[in-house]
Amino acid sequence: MSTAALPMAARAGRARLRRRLRKIAFALSVAVIVSPAILVFFWMLSLSLKNEIDNLAYPPVFIPDPPTLRNFVQVFAENSMGLYFWNSIVVSGFATLIALAVGIPAGYGIARAQAHKLTVLVLIARMTPALSYLIPLFMVFQFLGLNNTLTALIITHLVITVPIVVYIMAGHFETLPKELEEACQIDGGSVWTSFRYVALPLARPGIVVGTILAFIFSWNNFVFGAVLAGRATRTLPAAVYNVLTFEQLAWGPLAAAALVVTVPVLLLTIVIQKEIVVGLTHGGVKA
Amino acid sequence: MSRRVRMNSHLRPPTTVSVAARPGFLARRHRSYYLFVVPALVVVGAVIIFPWLFTAWMSAFDWKIGTTAHFAGFDNYVGLATNQRFLEAIVHTFYFTALAVVVPLVLGLAAALIFHREFPFRGLLRGVFTMPMMATPVAVALVWTMMFHPQQGVLNYLLSLFGLPPSLWVYSPTWVIPSLVLVEIWHWTPLVMLIVLGGLAALPTEPYESARLDGASEWQLFRYITLPLVAPFLVVAAVIRTIDALKAFDTIYVISQGGPGTASETINIYLYLQAFAFYNVGNASAVVVVFFVIILALALLLLYVRQRAKWTG
């Protein structure tokens, strides 16, 4: 505290002014850092709800007037967006299910056997560019005649889903107390029994996070679908990209398609807000 | 837990019921936990480890899909070392990565300091701020492509509102990489923010109180207390950001395809073209190996910096 010899009233007034200015500056900085996110998503929504004339107008039209759903109708009716949506659900769904089937026990094993060296694999997998899996797998699928099939896509997506589920589950099982399982085993239960009936039910929250993150990362993947899928087996991101380059669609339907891809992910994100960081830094080093 | 007991105990299926009945089950149990990892190891071996090995093996061949492979030893690597286009791709990658690491770190730190304070609608606004992070990269890239459009794009309109001249954005060889970095900044600053925010939440309050009593200014508090304490989190964010920026593919591929010309062709784009436009898998595999070594080297360098900072600090 400074002990300036100012009259009390003047000092209080100045302090109030300074506090108010500071508040305004703070509000402004909040607005500045949040606005880019709002701008892009708002623009996506705006483009998808406007007709083509408004979309190409300059200066740009921000609020759709009147809003139209024609763009959505067009992508679903003329560009089989429904099929691609289904493909994405099948690929991400199965890749996630398989990852859970092998990843949950693996996470448990790693946590209880203290085999932390195995998670180094996850870290290295995180660092490897996706394309480096794609080239060998592409050749194997070609040899097996699996290119252009959903099966090939599901197998490839395991590259994404398995490490994340293993990592999340290992971390989660580590936080569970060992005593309950030990009690179960002293009562004659096997390791399997204590996993199945003691640890697994307790791991529910971890499983939810692992499932959602694996699904989102798989859903967002573009390059696997772009290379391995055929016309009828494209996943959404690959389809949206191909719609852009090969069919030269107008901006409205394109924005509508982009929105259809992103909205499910954003909805899932709301469910696991807090755990996202763990997911995105997975394999990455703890502080 | 004697070592002998563990070695004598044989692997048993996890369904055995009588483990607990016998002495030494604690030691034996340790072994059966490894069985839980086996299915995942099989999958990881098939889709992750096998591709690594196959890639390393392919990189020693002159091999185009559809032709017979010829053993080439290190020829692919030697070829890369003198390949002008590849060397330029490395430069582009480093330029892109440097910007895409430093700017989000600075902005993310600032955003974290803002979100660390209490204010109305903080939770909601933080949710909005972090939305870009999870959004599908391809979808986002499409919207940015439309925003970058020099004639009808909304970005040039926004520039004009501030009295700034229009830019060619991704259509200009000089501006294409900074423009792509802009998308990357938009996409990933929230992740840096969340990592740093986690660090801020764990900060002790005592140093601040005593420093305030000693008459420290806000800037001094930040510079001498906050910054050193969140530094480890910044390093974590830097490692993650470096790995991700080096590997950036989707947005670059969708927005510029490495163009105009090869102005924004990064290692990853070059790699994609070698593999899936020219089907030159031998050469592409060599690129993968070099690329991986670069990523590993940079990640280790950053971790080394962190270790040293820990020892000296």
Coordinates of C-alpha atoms in Angstrom, one line a residue:
Chain A
M1 CA 0.0 0.0 0.0
S2 CA 1.4 3.4 -1.0
T3 CA 0.9 6.1 1.5
A4 CA 0.5 9.0 -0.9
A5 CA -0.6 12.2 0.7
L6 CA -3.7 12.7 -1.4
P7 CA -7.0 13.8 0.1
M8 CA -9.2 10.8 0.9
A9 CA -12.1 11.6 -1.6
A10 CA -9.9 12.2 -4.6
R11 CA -8.0 9.0 -3.9
A12 CA -11.1 6.9 -3.6
G13 CA -12.5 8.5 -6.8
R14 CA -9.4 7.7 -8.8
A15 CA -9.3 4.2 -7.5
R16 CA -12.9 3.6 -8.6
L17 CA -12.2 5.0 -12.0
R18 CA -9.1 2.8 -12.4
R19 CA -11.1 -0.2 -11.3
R20 CA -13.8 0.5 -13.8
L21 CA -11.3 1.0 -16.6
R22 CA -9.6 -2.2 -15.7
K23 CA -13.0 -4.0 -15.7
I24 CA -13.7 -2.7 -19.2
A25 CA -10.3 -3.7 -20.5
F26 CA -10.8 -7.2 -19.0
A27 CA -14.2 -7.6 -20.6
L28 CA -12.7 -6.4 -23.9
S29 CA -9.9 -9.0 -23.7
V30 CA -12.5 -11.8 -23.0
A31 CA -14.4 -10.6 -26.1
V32 CA -11.2 -10.6 -28.2
I33 CA -10.1 -14.2 -27.3
V34 CA -13.6 -15.7 -27.7
S35 CA -14.6 -14.0 -30.9
P36 CA -12.6 -16.0 -33.4
A37 CA -14.3 -19.2 -32.2
I38 CA -17.7 -17.6 -32.4
L39 CA -16.9 -16.0 -35.8
V40 CA -16.0 -19.3 -37.5
F41 CA -18.9 -21.4 -36.1
F42 CA -21.3 -18.6 -36.7
W43 CA -20.1 -18.2 -40.3
M44 CA -20.4 -22.0 -40.8
L45 CA -24.0 -21.8 -39.6
S46 CA -24.8 -18.6 -41.5
L47 CA -23.5 -20.0 -44.9
S48 CA -25.4 -23.2 -44.4
L49 CA -28.7 -21.4 -43.8
K50 CA -28.5 -18.8 -46.7
N51 CA -29.3 -19.1 -50.3
E52 CA -26.5 -18.9 -52.8
I53 CA -27.0 -15.3 -53.8
D54 CA -26.6 -14.1 -50.2
N55 CA -23.6 -16.4 -49.7
L56 CA -21.7 -14.8 -52.6
A57 CA -22.9 -11.2 -51.8
Y58 CA -20.3 -8.5 -51.0
P59 CA -20.4 -7.0 -48.4
P60 CA -21.3 -10.4 -46.9
V61 CA -24.8 -11.1 -45.5
F62 CA -24.4 -12.2 -41.9
I63 CA -27.9 -13.0 -40.8
P64 CA -29.8 -15.4 -43.1
D65 CA -33.0 -13.7 -44.2
P66 CA -35.1 -15.7 -44.6
P67 CA -33.2 -18.8 -43.3
T68 CA -33.5 -21.8 -45.6
L69 CA -32.9 -25.5 -45.1
R70 CA -32.5 -26.1 -48.8
N71 CA -28.7 -26.6 -48.5
F72 CA -29.2 -29.5 -46.0
V73 CA -31.9 -31.1 -48.2
Q74 CA -29.5 -30.8 -51.1
V75 CA -26.5 -32.5 -49.5
F76 CA -28.7 -35.4 -48.1
A77 CA -30.8 -35.9 -51.2
E78 CA -28.3 -35.4 -54.0
N79 CA -25.0 -36.2 -52.4
S80 CA -25.8 -39.3 -50.3
M81 CA -24.7 -37.6 -47.1
G82 CA -26.9 -40.1 -45.3
L83 CA -24.8 -43.0 -46.6
Y84 CA -21.6 -41.3 -45.6
F85 CA -23.0 -40.5 -42.2
W86 CA -23.8 -44.2 -41.7
N87 CA -20.3 -45.2 -42.9
S88 CA -18.8 -42.9 -40.3
I89 CA -20.9 -44.4 -37.6
V90 CA -20.1 -47.9 -38.6
V91 CA -16.3 -47.3 -38.9
S92 CA -15.9 -45.2 -35.7
G93 CA -18.4 -47.4 -33.8
F94 CA -16.7 -50.7 -34.6
A95 CA -13.2 -49.2 -34.2
T96 CA -14.2 -47.9 -30.8
L97 CA -15.9 -51.2 -29.7
I98 CA -12.9 -53.3 -30.6
A99 CA -10.6 -50.8 -28.9
L100 CA -12.7 -51.1 -25.7
A101 CA -12.7 -54.9 -25.9
V102 CA -8.9 -55.1 -26.0
G103 CA -8.0 -51.8 -24.4
I104 CA -9.9 -52.0 -21.1
P105 CA -8.3 -55.2 -20.0
A106 CA -4.9 -53.9 -21.3
G107 CA -5.3 -50.8 -19.3
Y108 CA -6.1 -52.9 -16.2
G109 CA -3.1 -55.1 -16.8
I110 CA -0.8 -52.2 -17.2
A111 CA -2.1 -50.5 -14.1
R112 CA -1.9 -53.6 -11.9
A113 CA 1.3 -55.1 -13.2
Q114 CA 2.9 -51.6 -13.0
A115 CA 4.1 -52.1 -16.6
H116 CA 4.5 -48.4 -17.3
K117 CA 7.0 -49.1 -20.0
L118 CA 4.2 -50.3 -22.2
T119 CA 2.7 -46.8 -22.3
V120 CA 5.9 -45.6 -24.0
L121 CA 4.5 -47.4 -27.0
V122 CA 1.5 -45.1 -26.8
L123 CA 3.7 -42.1 -26.8
I124 CA 5.7 -43.3 -29.8
A125 CA 2.4 -44.1 -31.6
R126 CA 1.3 -40.6 -30.8
M127 CA 4.4 -39.2 -32.4
T128 CA 4.2 -41.2 -35.6
P129 CA 2.6 -39.5 -38.5
A130 CA -0.7 -41.2 -39.5
L131 CA 0.5 -41.6 -43.1
S132 CA 3.3 -44.0 -42.0
Y133 CA 0.6 -46.5 -40.9
L134 CA -1.3 -45.9 -44.0
I135 CA 1.3 -46.9 -46.6
P136 CA 2.0 -50.4 -45.2
L137 CA -1.6 -51.1 -44.4
F138 CA -2.7 -49.9 -47.8
M139 CA -0.3 -52.4 -49.4
V140 CA -1.6 -55.2 -47.2
F141 CA -5.2 -54.4 -47.9
Q142 CA -4.4 -54.3 -51.6
F143 CA -2.8 -57.8 -51.3
L144 CA -5.9 -59.1 -49.4
G145 CA -8.3 -57.3 -51.7
L146 CA -9.7 -55.3 -48.8
N147 CA -9.2 -51.8 -50.3
N148 CA -12.5 -49.8 -50.6
T149 CA -14.1 -51.9 -47.9
L150 CA -15.4 -50.7 -44.5
T151 CA -13.5 -53.6 -42.9
A152 CA -10.2 -52.1 -44.0
L153 CA -11.2 -48.7 -42.6
I154 CA -12.2 -50.2 -39.3
I155 CA -8.9 -52.0 -39.0
T156 CA -7.0 -48.8 -39.8
H157 CA -9.0 -46.8 -37.4
L158 CA -7.7 -49.1 -34.6
V159 CA -4.4 -47.2 -35.0
I160 CA -6.3 -44.2 -33.5
T161 CA -8.7 -45.8 -31.0
V162 CA -6.6 -48.5 -29.3
P163 CA -3.8 -46.3 -27.9
I164 CA -6.2 -43.7 -26.6
V165 CA -8.4 -46.3 -24.8
V166 CA -5.4 -48.1 -23.3
Y167 CA -3.9 -44.9 -22.1
I168 CA -7.1 -43.5 -20.6
M169 CA -8.0 -46.9 -18.9
A170 CA -4.5 -47.5 -17.5
G171 CA -4.6 -44.0 -16.0
H172 CA -8.1 -44.6 -14.6
F173 CA -7.5 -48.1 -13.1
E174 CA -4.4 -46.7 -11.4
T175 CA -6.6 -44.3 -9.4
L176 CA -8.9 -47.2 -8.2
P177 CA -8.0 -48.6 -4.7
K178 CA -6.4 -52.1 -4.9
E179 CA -7.8 -53.2 -1.5
L180 CA -11.2 -54.2 -2.9
E181 CA -9.7 -56.4 -5.5
E182 CA -7.3 -57.9 -2.9
A183 CA -10.3 -58.7 -0.7
C184 CA -12.0 -60.4 -3.5
Q185 CA -8.9 -62.5 -4.3
I186 CA -8.4 -63.5 -0.7
D187 CA -12.0 -64.7 -0.7
G188 CA -11.0 -67.1 -3.4
G189 CA -11.8 -64.9 -6.5
S190 CA -9.5 -65.2 -9.5
V191 CA -7.8 -62.2 -11.0
W192 CA -10.4 -62.3 -13.7
T193 CA -13.2 -62.3 -11.2
S194 CA -11.8 -59.3 -9.4
F195 CA -11.4 -57.5 -12.7
R196 CA -14.8 -58.4 -14.0
Y197 CA -16.9 -57.8 -10.8
V198 CA -14.8 -55.3 -8.8
A199 CA -12.6 -53.1 -11.0
L200 CA -14.8 -53.0 -14.1
P201 CA -17.9 -51.6 -12.5
L202 CA -15.8 -49.0 -10.7
A203 CA -14.1 -48.0 -14.0
R204 CA -17.4 -46.8 -15.6
P205 CA -16.5 -43.1 -15.7
G206 CA -13.1 -43.9 -17.3
I207 CA -14.8 -46.1 -19.8
V208 CA -17.2 -43.3 -20.8
V209 CA -14.4 -40.9 -21.3
G210 CA -12.3 -43.4 -23.3
T211 CA -15.3 -44.3 -25.5
I212 CA -16.1 -40.8 -26.3
L213 CA -12.6 -39.7 -27.0
A214 CA -11.8 -42.7 -29.2
F215 CA -15.1 -42.2 -31.1
I216 CA -14.3 -38.5 -31.6
F217 CA -10.8 -39.0 -32.8
S218 CA -11.8 -41.7 -35.2
W219 CA -14.8 -39.6 -36.4
N220 CA -12.5 -36.6 -37.1
N221 CA -10.0 -38.6 -39.0
F222 CA -9.8 -37.7 -42.7
V223 CA -6.8 -39.2 -44.3
F224 CA -7.5 -42.9 -43.8
G225 CA -10.9 -42.5 -45.4
A226 CA -9.5 -40.4 -48.2
V227 CA -7.0 -43.1 -49.2
L228 CA -8.7 -46.4 -48.3
A229 CA -12.4 -45.8 -49.0
G230 CA -14.1 -46.2 -52.3
R231 CA -17.0 -44.1 -53.6
A232 CA -19.6 -46.0 -51.5
T233 CA -17.5 -46.5 -48.4
R234 CA -16.3 -43.0 -47.7
T235 CA -16.5 -41.7 -44.2
L236 CA -18.0 -38.2 -43.7
P237 CA -14.8 -36.1 -43.6
A238 CA -13.5 -37.8 -46.7
A239 CA -16.8 -37.4 -48.4
V240 CA -17.1 -33.8 -47.6
Y241 CA -13.7 -33.2 -49.0
N242 CA -14.5 -35.0 -52.2
V243 CA -17.7 -33.2 -52.6
L244 CA -15.7 -30.0 -52.6
T245 CA -13.1 -30.9 -55.1
F246 CA -14.8 -33.2 -57.6
E247 CA -18.4 -32.1 -57.6
Q248 CA -17.7 -28.4 -57.1
L249 CA -20.6 -27.7 -54.9
A250 CA -21.8 -24.3 -54.0
W251 CA -20.9 -22.8 -50.6
G252 CA -24.2 -23.3 -49.0
P253 CA -24.4 -27.1 -49.3
L254 CA -20.7 -27.3 -48.5
A255 CA -21.2 -25.4 -45.2
A256 CA -24.2 -27.6 -44.5
A257 CA -22.1 -30.7 -45.0
A258 CA -19.3 -29.3 -42.8
L259 CA -21.9 -28.6 -40.1
V260 CA -23.3 -32.1 -40.3
V261 CA -19.8 -33.5 -39.7
T262 CA -19.0 -31.3 -36.8
V263 CA -22.2 -31.1 -34.8
P264 CA -22.1 -34.7 -33.4
V265 CA -18.6 -34.1 -32.2
L266 CA -19.4 -30.9 -30.5
L267 CA -22.4 -32.5 -28.8
L268 CA -20.2 -35.3 -27.5
T269 CA -17.6 -32.8 -26.3
I270 CA -20.1 -31.2 -24.0
V271 CA -20.4 -34.5 -22.1
I272 CA -16.7 -34.8 -21.3
Q273 CA -15.6 -31.2 -21.2
K274 CA -13.1 -31.7 -18.4
E275 CA -11.4 -34.9 -19.6
I276 CA -10.6 -33.6 -23.1
V277 CA -7.2 -32.3 -22.2
V278 CA -6.1 -35.7 -21.0
G279 CA -7.3 -37.2 -24.2
L280 CA -5.5 -34.7 -26.4
T281 CA -2.3 -34.9 -24.6
H282 CA -2.4 -38.7 -24.3
G283 CA 0.9 -40.4 -24.3
G284 CA 2.3 -36.9 -23.8
V285 CA 4.2 -36.3 -20.8
K286 CA 2.7 -35.6 -17.4
A287 CA 3.7 -32.3 -15.9
Chain B
M1 CA 7.8 -61.5 -3.2
S2 CA 10.7 -63.8 -3.9
R3 CA 12.1 -63.8 -7.4
R4 CA 12.0 -67.6 -7.5
V5 CA 8.4 -67.9 -6.8
R6 CA 7.6 -65.6 -9.6
M7 CA 9.8 -67.5 -12.1
N8 CA 8.3 -70.9 -11.1
S9 CA 4.7 -69.8 -11.5
H10 CA 3.5 -70.5 -14.9
L11 CA 1.2 -68.4 -17.0
R12 CA -2.3 -69.4 -16.3
P13 CA -5.5 -68.3 -17.9
P14 CA -7.2 -65.5 -16.0
T15 CA -10.2 -67.7 -15.3
T16 CA -8.3 -69.9 -12.7
V17 CA -10.2 -69.7 -9.5
S18 CA -7.8 -71.2 -7.0
V19 CA -5.0 -68.7 -7.1
A20 CA -5.7 -67.2 -3.8
A21 CA -5.8 -70.6 -2.1
R22 CA -2.1 -71.2 -2.6
P23 CA 0.8 -69.4 -1.0
G24 CA 2.6 -66.9 -3.1
F25 CA -0.5 -65.9 -5.0
L26 CA 0.4 -62.3 -4.7
A27 CA 3.5 -62.9 -6.8
R28 CA 1.8 -65.2 -9.2
R29 CA -1.0 -62.7 -9.7
H30 CA 1.5 -60.2 -11.0
R31 CA 2.1 -62.5 -13.9
S32 CA -1.5 -63.1 -14.8
Y33 CA -2.0 -59.3 -15.1
Y34 CA 0.2 -59.5 -18.1
L35 CA -2.3 -61.7 -19.8
F36 CA -4.8 -58.9 -19.8
V37 CA -2.5 -57.0 -22.1
V38 CA -2.1 -59.7 -24.7
P39 CA -5.1 -59.0 -26.9
A40 CA -4.2 -55.3 -27.1
L41 CA -0.6 -56.3 -27.9
V42 CA -1.8 -58.5 -30.7
V43 CA -3.8 -55.6 -32.2
V44 CA -1.0 -53.1 -31.6
G45 CA 1.5 -55.5 -33.2
A46 CA -0.7 -55.8 -36.3
V47 CA -1.7 -52.3 -36.9
I48 CA 1.1 -50.2 -35.3
I49 CA 4.3 -52.2 -34.9
F50 CA 4.1 -54.2 -38.1
P51 CA 3.6 -51.0 -40.2
W52 CA 6.7 -49.5 -38.5
L53 CA 8.8 -52.4 -39.4
F54 CA 7.4 -52.8 -42.9
T55 CA 8.0 -49.1 -43.5
A56 CA 11.6 -49.4 -42.5
W57 CA 12.0 -52.4 -44.7
M58 CA 10.3 -50.8 -47.7
S59 CA 12.5 -47.8 -47.4
A60 CA 15.4 -49.9 -48.7
F61 CA 13.7 -50.7 -51.9
D62 CA 13.1 -48.9 -55.2
W63 CA 9.5 -49.7 -55.3
K64 CA 6.5 -48.4 -57.1
I65 CA 3.1 -50.0 -56.6
G66 CA 2.4 -52.2 -59.6
T67 CA 6.1 -52.8 -60.4
T68 CA 8.6 -55.2 -58.9
A69 CA 10.7 -53.9 -56.0
H70 CA 14.5 -53.6 -56.4
F71 CA 16.7 -53.6 -53.4
A72 CA 18.3 -50.2 -53.2
G73 CA 20.0 -50.0 -49.9
F74 CA 20.3 -46.4 -48.7
D75 CA 19.6 -45.0 -52.2
N76 CA 16.3 -43.6 -51.2
Y77 CA 17.8 -41.7 -48.3
V78 CA 20.7 -40.4 -50.5
G79 CA 18.2 -39.3 -53.0
L80 CA 16.2 -37.4 -50.4
A81 CA 19.3 -35.6 -49.2
T82 CA 19.8 -34.1 -52.6
N83 CA 16.1 -33.7 -53.4
Q84 CA 15.5 -29.9 -53.7
R85 CA 11.7 -30.3 -53.3
F86 CA 12.0 -32.4 -50.2
L87 CA 14.5 -30.1 -48.6
E88 CA 12.2 -27.2 -49.2
A89 CA 9.4 -29.2 -47.7
I90 CA 11.5 -29.5 -44.5
V91 CA 12.0 -25.8 -44.5
H92 CA 8.3 -25.1 -44.9
T93 CA 7.5 -27.6 -42.1
F94 CA 9.9 -25.9 -39.7
Y95 CA 8.6 -22.4 -40.6
F96 CA 5.0 -23.6 -40.1
T97 CA 5.9 -25.4 -36.9
A98 CA 7.8 -22.6 -35.3
L99 CA 4.8 -20.2 -35.9
A100 CA 2.2 -22.8 -34.9
V101 CA 4.0 -23.5 -31.6
V102 CA 5.0 -20.1 -30.5
V103 CA 1.9 -18.1 -31.2
P104 CA -0.6 -20.6 -29.6
L105 CA 1.8 -20.8 -26.5
V106 CA 1.7 -17.0 -26.1
L107 CA -2.0 -16.6 -26.8
G108 CA -2.9 -19.8 -24.8
L109 CA -1.0 -18.4 -21.8
A110 CA -2.8 -15.1 -22.0
A111 CA -6.2 -16.9 -22.4
A112 CA -5.4 -19.1 -19.4
L113 CA -4.6 -16.0 -17.3
I114 CA -8.0 -14.5 -18.3
F115 CA -10.0 -17.7 -17.7
H116 CA -8.2 -18.2 -14.4
R117 CA -10.1 -15.2 -13.0
E118 CA -13.7 -15.2 -11.9
F119 CA -16.2 -13.4 -14.2
P120 CA -19.8 -13.8 -15.3
F121 CA -20.5 -16.7 -17.8
R122 CA -16.9 -17.9 -17.4
G123 CA -17.9 -21.6 -17.8
L124 CA -20.0 -20.9 -20.9
L125 CA -17.4 -18.7 -22.5
R126 CA -14.6 -21.2 -21.8
G127 CA -16.8 -23.9 -23.4
V128 CA -17.1 -21.7 -26.5
F129 CA -13.4 -20.9 -26.6
T130 CA -12.5 -24.6 -26.5
M131 CA -15.0 -25.6 -29.2
P132 CA -12.5 -25.3 -32.1
M133 CA -10.2 -28.0 -30.5
M134 CA -12.6 -30.9 -31.1
A135 CA -14.2 -29.7 -34.3
T136 CA -13.5 -32.0 -37.3
P137 CA -10.4 -30.5 -39.0
V138 CA -11.7 -31.1 -42.5
A139 CA -15.0 -29.3 -41.8
V140 CA -13.2 -26.4 -40.2
A141 CA -10.8 -26.2 -43.1
L142 CA -13.6 -26.0 -45.6
V143 CA -15.1 -23.0 -43.8
W144 CA -11.7 -21.3 -43.6
T145 CA -11.3 -21.9 -47.3
M146 CA -14.5 -20.0 -47.9
M147 CA -13.4 -17.3 -45.5
F148 CA -10.0 -16.9 -47.2
H149 CA -11.6 -16.3 -50.6
P150 CA -10.0 -13.1 -51.9
Q151 CA -13.2 -11.7 -53.5
Q152 CA -16.2 -13.1 -51.6
G153 CA -14.4 -14.1 -48.4
V154 CA -15.5 -12.7 -45.1
L155 CA -11.9 -12.1 -43.8
N156 CA -11.1 -9.5 -46.4
Y157 CA -14.4 -7.8 -45.5
L158 CA -13.4 -7.8 -41.8
L159 CA -10.0 -6.3 -42.8
S160 CA -11.8 -3.6 -44.7
L161 CA -13.8 -2.7 -41.6
F162 CA -10.6 -1.9 -39.8
G163 CA -9.3 0.1 -42.8
L164 CA -6.8 -2.6 -43.8
P165 CA -6.0 -3.6 -47.4
P166 CA -7.3 -7.0 -48.6
S167 CA -5.0 -10.0 -48.6
L168 CA -4.6 -12.8 -51.0
W169 CA -4.4 -15.2 -48.0
V170 CA -3.7 -18.8 -49.2
Y171 CA -3.5 -17.7 -52.8
S172 CA -0.3 -15.8 -52.2
P173 CA 3.0 -17.8 -52.0
T174 CA 4.3 -15.4 -49.3
W175 CA 1.1 -15.5 -47.1
V176 CA 0.0 -19.1 -47.5
I177 CA 1.9 -20.5 -44.6
P178 CA 1.0 -17.7 -42.2
S179 CA -2.6 -18.1 -43.3
L180 CA -2.5 -21.8 -42.6
V181 CA -0.9 -21.1 -39.3
L182 CA -3.8 -18.8 -38.5
V183 CA -6.1 -21.8 -38.8
E184 CA -3.8 -23.9 -36.7
I185 CA -3.7 -21.1 -34.0
W186 CA -7.5 -20.9 -34.1
H187 CA -7.7 -24.7 -33.8
W188 CA -5.2 -25.4 -31.0
T189 CA -4.7 -22.4 -28.8
P190 CA -7.6 -23.7 -26.6
L191 CA -5.5 -26.8 -25.9
V192 CA -2.6 -24.8 -24.7
M193 CA -5.0 -22.7 -22.6
L194 CA -6.5 -25.7 -20.9
I195 CA -3.0 -27.2 -20.1
V196 CA -1.8 -23.9 -18.6
L197 CA -5.1 -23.4 -16.8
G198 CA -4.6 -26.8 -15.1
G199 CA -1.2 -25.5 -14.0
L200 CA -2.6 -22.2 -12.7
A201 CA -5.3 -24.1 -10.7
A202 CA -2.5 -25.9 -8.8
L203 CA -0.6 -22.7 -7.9
P204 CA 0.0 -22.0 -4.2
T205 CA -1.4 -18.7 -2.9
E206 CA 1.2 -17.9 -0.2
P207 CA 3.9 -16.5 -2.5
Y208 CA 1.4 -14.1 -4.0
E209 CA 0.3 -12.9 -0.6
S210 CA 3.8 -12.3 0.7
A211 CA 4.9 -10.6 -2.5
R212 CA 1.9 -8.3 -2.4
L213 CA 2.8 -7.4 1.1
D214 CA 6.3 -6.5 -0.1
G215 CA 4.7 -4.2 -2.7
A216 CA 5.2 -6.2 -5.9
S217 CA 3.4 -5.0 -9.0
E218 CA 1.0 -7.2 -11.0
W219 CA 3.7 -7.5 -13.7
Q220 CA 6.3 -8.6 -11.1
L221 CA 3.9 -11.1 -9.7
F222 CA 3.4 -12.6 -13.2
R223 CA 7.0 -12.4 -14.2
Y224 CA 8.6 -13.8 -11.0
I225 CA 5.9 -16.1 -9.6
T226 CA 3.3 -17.2 -12.1
L227 CA 5.6 -17.7 -15.1
P228 CA 8.2 -19.8 -13.4
L229 CA 5.5 -21.9 -11.8
V230 CA 3.6 -22.6 -14.9
A231 CA 6.7 -23.1 -17.0
P232 CA 6.6 -26.9 -16.8
F233 CA 3.1 -26.8 -18.1
L234 CA 4.2 -24.6 -21.0
V235 CA 6.9 -27.1 -21.8
V236 CA 4.3 -29.9 -21.9
A237 CA 2.1 -27.8 -24.2
A238 CA 5.2 -27.0 -26.3
V239 CA 6.0 -30.7 -26.8
I240 CA 2.4 -31.6 -27.7
R241 CA 2.1 -28.6 -30.0
T242 CA 5.4 -29.4 -31.7
I243 CA 4.5 -33.0 -32.4
D244 CA 1.0 -31.9 -33.7
A245 CA 2.3 -29.0 -35.8
L246 CA 4.9 -31.2 -37.4
K247 CA 2.3 -33.7 -38.3
A248 CA -0.3 -31.2 -39.4
F249 CA -2.0 -32.6 -42.5
D250 CA -5.7 -32.2 -42.9
T251 CA -6.1 -28.5 -42.9
I252 CA -3.1 -27.9 -45.1
Y253 CA -4.2 -30.6 -47.6
V254 CA -7.8 -29.3 -47.7
I255 CA -7.0 -25.6 -47.9
S256 CA -3.9 -25.3 -50.1
Q257 CA -2.9 -28.9 -51.2
G258 CA 0.6 -27.6 -50.6
G259 CA 0.2 -24.8 -53.1
P260 CA 0.3 -22.3 -54.7
G261 CA 3.0 -24.2 -56.6
T262 CA 4.8 -25.9 -53.7
A263 CA 4.8 -22.8 -51.4
S264 CA 3.1 -24.6 -48.5
E265 CA 4.2 -28.2 -49.2
T266 CA 5.3 -29.6 -45.9
I267 CA 6.9 -33.0 -45.3
N268 CA 3.6 -34.6 -44.7
I269 CA 2.1 -33.3 -47.9
Y270 CA 5.1 -34.3 -49.9
L271 CA 4.9 -37.7 -48.3
Y272 CA 1.2 -38.0 -49.2
L273 CA 1.9 -37.2 -52.8
Q274 CA 4.9 -39.6 -53.1
A275 CA 2.8 -42.4 -51.6
F276 CA -0.7 -41.9 -53.0
A277 CA -0.3 -39.7 -56.1
F278 CA 2.9 -41.3 -57.5
Y279 CA 2.6 -44.6 -55.6
N280 CA 6.4 -44.4 -55.0
V281 CA 6.2 -46.4 -51.8
G282 CA 9.9 -47.0 -51.4
N283 CA 10.8 -43.4 -51.5
A284 CA 7.7 -42.5 -49.3
S285 CA 8.8 -45.0 -46.7
A286 CA 12.2 -43.3 -46.5
V287 CA 10.5 -40.0 -46.1
V288 CA 8.5 -41.5 -43.2
V289 CA 11.6 -42.7 -41.5
V290 CA 13.3 -39.3 -41.8
F291 CA 10.1 -37.5 -40.8
F292 CA 9.8 -39.7 -37.7
V293 CA 13.5 -39.1 -36.7
I294 CA 12.8 -35.3 -37.0
I295 CA 9.7 -35.5 -34.8
L296 CA 11.5 -37.7 -32.2
A297 CA 14.6 -35.4 -32.2
L298 CA 12.5 -32.3 -31.6
A299 CA 10.4 -33.9 -28.9
L300 CA 13.5 -35.2 -27.1
L301 CA 15.1 -31.8 -27.4
L302 CA 12.2 -30.1 -25.7
L303 CA 12.1 -32.8 -22.9
Y304 CA 15.8 -32.3 -22.4
V305 CA 15.2 -28.5 -22.0
R306 CA 12.5 -29.3 -19.5
Q307 CA 14.8 -31.6 -17.5
R308 CA 17.6 -29.1 -17.5
A309 CA 15.2 -26.4 -16.4
K310 CA 14.1 -28.7 -13.6
W311 CA 17.7 -29.4 -12.4
T312 CA 18.8 -25.8 -12.5
G313 CA 15.5 -24.3 -11.3

